[in-house]
Short mmCIF file of C-alpha atoms in Angstrom, two decimals:
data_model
loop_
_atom_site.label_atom_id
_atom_site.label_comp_id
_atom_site.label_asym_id
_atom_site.label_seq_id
_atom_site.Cartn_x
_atom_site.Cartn_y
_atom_site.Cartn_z
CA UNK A 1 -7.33 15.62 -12.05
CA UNK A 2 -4.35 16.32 -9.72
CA UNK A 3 -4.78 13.95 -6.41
CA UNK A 4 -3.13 14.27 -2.78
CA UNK A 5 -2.26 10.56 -1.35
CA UNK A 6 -0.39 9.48 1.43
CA UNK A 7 2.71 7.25 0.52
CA UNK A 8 1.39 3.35 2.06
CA UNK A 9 2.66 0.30 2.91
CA UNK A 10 1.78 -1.48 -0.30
CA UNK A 11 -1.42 0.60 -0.97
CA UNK A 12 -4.43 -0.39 -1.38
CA UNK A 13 -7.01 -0.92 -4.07
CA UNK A 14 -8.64 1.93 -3.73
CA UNK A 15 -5.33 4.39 -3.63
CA UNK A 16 -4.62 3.01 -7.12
CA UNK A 17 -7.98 3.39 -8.51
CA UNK A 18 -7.25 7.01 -7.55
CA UNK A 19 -3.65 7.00 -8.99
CA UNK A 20 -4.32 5.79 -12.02
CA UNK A 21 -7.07 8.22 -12.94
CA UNK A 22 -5.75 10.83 -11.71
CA UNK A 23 -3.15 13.25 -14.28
CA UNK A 24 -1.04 14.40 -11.40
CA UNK A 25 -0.46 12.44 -7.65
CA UNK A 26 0.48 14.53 -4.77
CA UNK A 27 2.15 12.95 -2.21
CA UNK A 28 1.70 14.01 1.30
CA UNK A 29 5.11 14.27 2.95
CA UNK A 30 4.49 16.62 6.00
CA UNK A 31 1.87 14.99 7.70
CA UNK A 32 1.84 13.30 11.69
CA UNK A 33 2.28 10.09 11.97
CA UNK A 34 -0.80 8.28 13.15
CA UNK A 35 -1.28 4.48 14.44
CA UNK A 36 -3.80 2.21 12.77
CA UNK A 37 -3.56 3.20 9.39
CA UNK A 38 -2.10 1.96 6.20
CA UNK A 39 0.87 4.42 6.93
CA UNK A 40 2.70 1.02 8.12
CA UNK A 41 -0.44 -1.95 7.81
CA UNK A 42 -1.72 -3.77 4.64
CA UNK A 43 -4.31 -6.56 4.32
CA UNK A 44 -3.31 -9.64 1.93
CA UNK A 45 -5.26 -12.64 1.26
CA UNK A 46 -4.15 -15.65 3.48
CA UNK A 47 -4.95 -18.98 3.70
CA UNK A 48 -7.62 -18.12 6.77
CA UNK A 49 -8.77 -14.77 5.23
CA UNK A 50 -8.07 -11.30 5.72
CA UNK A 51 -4.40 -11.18 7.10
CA UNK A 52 -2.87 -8.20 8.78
CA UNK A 53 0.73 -7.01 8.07
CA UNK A 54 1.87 -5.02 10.30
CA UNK A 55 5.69 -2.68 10.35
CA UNK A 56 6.38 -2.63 14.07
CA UNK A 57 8.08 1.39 14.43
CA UNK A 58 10.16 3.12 17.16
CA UNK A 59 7.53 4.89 19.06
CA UNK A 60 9.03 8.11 20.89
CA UNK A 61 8.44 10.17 24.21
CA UNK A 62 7.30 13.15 21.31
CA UNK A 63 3.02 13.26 21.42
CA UNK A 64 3.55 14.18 17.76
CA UNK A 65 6.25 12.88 15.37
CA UNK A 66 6.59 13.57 11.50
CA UNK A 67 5.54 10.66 9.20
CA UNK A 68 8.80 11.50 7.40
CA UNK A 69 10.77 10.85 10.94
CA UNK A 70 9.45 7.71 11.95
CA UNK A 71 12.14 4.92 12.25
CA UNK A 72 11.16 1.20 11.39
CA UNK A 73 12.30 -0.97 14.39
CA UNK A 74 13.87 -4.42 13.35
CA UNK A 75 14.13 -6.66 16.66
CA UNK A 76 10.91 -8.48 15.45
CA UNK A 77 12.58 -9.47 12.33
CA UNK A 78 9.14 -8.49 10.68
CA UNK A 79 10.34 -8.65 6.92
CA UNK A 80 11.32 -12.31 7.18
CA UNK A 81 7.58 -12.70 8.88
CA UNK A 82 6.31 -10.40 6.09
CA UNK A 83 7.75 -12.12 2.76
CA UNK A 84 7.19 -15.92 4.37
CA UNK A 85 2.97 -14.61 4.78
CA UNK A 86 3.45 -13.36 1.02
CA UNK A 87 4.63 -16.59 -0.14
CA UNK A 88 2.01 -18.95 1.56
CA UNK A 89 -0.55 -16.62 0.33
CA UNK A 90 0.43 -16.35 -3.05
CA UNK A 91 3.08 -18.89 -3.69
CA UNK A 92 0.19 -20.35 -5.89
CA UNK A 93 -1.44 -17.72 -7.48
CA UNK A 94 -0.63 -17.30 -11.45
CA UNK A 95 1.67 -14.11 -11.39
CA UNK A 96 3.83 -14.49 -8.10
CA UNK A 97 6.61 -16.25 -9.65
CA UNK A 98 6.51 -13.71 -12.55
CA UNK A 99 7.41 -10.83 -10.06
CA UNK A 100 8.57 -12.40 -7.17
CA UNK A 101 12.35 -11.22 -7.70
CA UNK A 102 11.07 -7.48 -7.74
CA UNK A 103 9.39 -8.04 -4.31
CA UNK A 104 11.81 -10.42 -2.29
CA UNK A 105 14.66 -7.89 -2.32
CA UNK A 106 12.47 -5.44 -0.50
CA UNK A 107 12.00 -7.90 2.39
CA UNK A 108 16.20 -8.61 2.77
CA UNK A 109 17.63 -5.23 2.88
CA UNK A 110 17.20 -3.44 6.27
CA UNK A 111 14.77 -0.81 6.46
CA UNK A 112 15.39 2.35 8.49
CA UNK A 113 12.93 5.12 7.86
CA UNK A 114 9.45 3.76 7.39
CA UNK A 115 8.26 6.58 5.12
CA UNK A 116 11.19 5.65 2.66
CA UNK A 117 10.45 2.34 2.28
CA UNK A 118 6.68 2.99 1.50
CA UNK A 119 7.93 4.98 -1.52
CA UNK A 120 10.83 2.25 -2.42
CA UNK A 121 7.33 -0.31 -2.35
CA UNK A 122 4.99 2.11 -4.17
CA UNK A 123 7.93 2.75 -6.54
CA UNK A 124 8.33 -0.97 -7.17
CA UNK A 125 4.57 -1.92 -7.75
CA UNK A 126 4.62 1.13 -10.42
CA UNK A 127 7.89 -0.79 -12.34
CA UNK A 128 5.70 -4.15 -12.14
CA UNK A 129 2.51 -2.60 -13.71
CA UNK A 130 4.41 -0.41 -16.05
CA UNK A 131 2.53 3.13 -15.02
CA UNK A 132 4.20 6.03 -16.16
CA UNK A 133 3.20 8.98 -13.02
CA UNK A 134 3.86 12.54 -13.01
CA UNK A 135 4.56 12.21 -8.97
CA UNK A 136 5.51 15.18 -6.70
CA UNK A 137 5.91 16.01 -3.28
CA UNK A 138 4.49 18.25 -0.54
CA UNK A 139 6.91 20.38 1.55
CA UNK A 140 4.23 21.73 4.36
CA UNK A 141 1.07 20.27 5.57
CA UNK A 142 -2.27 22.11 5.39
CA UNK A 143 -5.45 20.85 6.16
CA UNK A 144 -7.97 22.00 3.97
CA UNK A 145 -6.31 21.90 0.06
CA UNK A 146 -7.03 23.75 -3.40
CA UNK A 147 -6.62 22.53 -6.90
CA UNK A 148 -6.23 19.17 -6.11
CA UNK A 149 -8.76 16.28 -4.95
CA UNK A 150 -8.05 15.25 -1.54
CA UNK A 151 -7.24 11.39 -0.90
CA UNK A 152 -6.09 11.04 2.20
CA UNK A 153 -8.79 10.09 4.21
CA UNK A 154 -8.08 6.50 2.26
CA UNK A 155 -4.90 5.95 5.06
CA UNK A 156 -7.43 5.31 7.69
CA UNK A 157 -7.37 1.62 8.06
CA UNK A 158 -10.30 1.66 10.54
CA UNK A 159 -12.92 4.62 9.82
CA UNK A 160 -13.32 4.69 6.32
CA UNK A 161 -16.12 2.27 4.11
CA UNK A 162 -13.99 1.65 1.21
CA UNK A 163 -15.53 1.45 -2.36
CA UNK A 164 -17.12 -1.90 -3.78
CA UNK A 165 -15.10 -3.28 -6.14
CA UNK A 166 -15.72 -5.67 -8.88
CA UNK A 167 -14.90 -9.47 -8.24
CA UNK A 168 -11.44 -10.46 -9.24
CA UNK A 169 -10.20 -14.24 -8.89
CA UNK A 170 -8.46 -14.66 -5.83
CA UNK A 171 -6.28 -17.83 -4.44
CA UNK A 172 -8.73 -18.76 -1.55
CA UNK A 173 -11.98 -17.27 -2.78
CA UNK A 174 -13.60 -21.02 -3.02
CA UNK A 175 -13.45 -20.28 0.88
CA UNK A 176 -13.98 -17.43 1.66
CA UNK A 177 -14.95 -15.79 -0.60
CA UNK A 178 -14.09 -12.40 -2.42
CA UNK A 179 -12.26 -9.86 -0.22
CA UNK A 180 -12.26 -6.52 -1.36
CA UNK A 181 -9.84 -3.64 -1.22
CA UNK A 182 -6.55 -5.78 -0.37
CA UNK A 183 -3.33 -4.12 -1.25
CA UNK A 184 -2.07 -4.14 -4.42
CA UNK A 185 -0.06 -7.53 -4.52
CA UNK A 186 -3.41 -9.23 -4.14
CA UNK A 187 -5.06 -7.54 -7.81
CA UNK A 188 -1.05 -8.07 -9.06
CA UNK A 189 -0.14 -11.70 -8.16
CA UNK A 190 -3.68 -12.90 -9.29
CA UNK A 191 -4.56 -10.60 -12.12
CA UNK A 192 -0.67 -9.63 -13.84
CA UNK A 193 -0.74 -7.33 -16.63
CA UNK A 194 -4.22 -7.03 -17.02
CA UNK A 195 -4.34 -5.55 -13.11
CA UNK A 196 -3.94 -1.69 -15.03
CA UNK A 197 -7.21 -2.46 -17.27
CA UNK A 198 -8.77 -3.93 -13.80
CA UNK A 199 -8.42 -0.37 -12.02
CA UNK A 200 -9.40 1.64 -14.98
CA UNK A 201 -12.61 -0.71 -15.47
CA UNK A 202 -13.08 0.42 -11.86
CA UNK A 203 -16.05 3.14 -11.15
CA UNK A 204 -14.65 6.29 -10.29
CA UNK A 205 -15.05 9.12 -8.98
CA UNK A 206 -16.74 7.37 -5.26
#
């Protein structure tokens, strides 16, 4: 099966469910940027629950600007915010020190173009759990697509019902409980290695 994905902040669950069943991932490179989607927001597991991270980006006078064009902007110092919320929400968790010197590096270099550094992330998370992809890239947009199952409906961080997934352990779920669909960190910090069997266990097609 050949899949088109949009490139996301640390994707979620359900975009690697996808990936890794799918022989070929498209990635959609020609798309507008839209607010309020996981094009630059992911969901971790904090200490009080669901936890929003959130890339603040250099919004323009343009009503419509190229995902591949929008610039990250830095005065909130958001990757200092971003690591320190990974840490308290993992710090315990059984894999974070295992991978933790992949990740932190991410979070000290400056980041410029936010599209970039989604792939630099999705790149990274591939190195941890070892998945060999036969990735390309689109070069125009079109709406409707052939010979290829369409996945990017799974950016919207608002509109979509995401899948069920089974019950992993997770560092605060004697509170509240499990969470599903976090990003990717969550299934990687708690589950390590055995996060690849984890999304192949996972039903699929939705």
């Amino acid at each position: 099966m050949n899949i088109l994905i949009h490139p996301t902040y640390f994707p979620t669950i359900a975009h690697f469910v996808a990936i890794v069943n799918a022989e070929n991932v498209i990635f959609e490179m020609d798309d507008n940027f839209q607010k309020q989607t996981y094009r630059n927001r992911t969901y971790i597991y904090g200490a009080n629950g669901k936890l929003l991270l959130n890339i603040p980006v250099v919004h323009t006078q343009k009503t419509r600007q190229k995902y591949r064009d929008v610039q990250v902007y830095n005065e909130e110092k958001w990757q200092i915010q971003h690591w320190k919320s990974l840490e308290s929400a993992y710090r315990t968790s059984p894999f974070f020190e295992f991978y933790e010197d992949e990740f932190e590096p991410l979070f000290q270099e400056e980041v410029t173009n936010l599209l970039d550094f989604n792939l630099k992330c999705f790149h990274t998370v591939c190195d941890c759990l070892q998945l060999d992809l036969h990735i390309s890239e689109t070069d125009v947009y079109h709406k409707d697509v052939a010979d290829m199952t369409d996945f990017r409906y799974l950016v919207n961080a608002k509109k979509e019902t995401p899948p069920i997934f089974e019950n992993y352990t997770q560092v605060f779920d004697d509170k509240h409980g499990f969470i599903n669909n976090l990003n990717i960190l969550d299934l990687l910090f708690n589950e390590g290695p055995n996060a690849v069997n984890y999304l192949e266990s996972q039903s699929f097609p939705w």
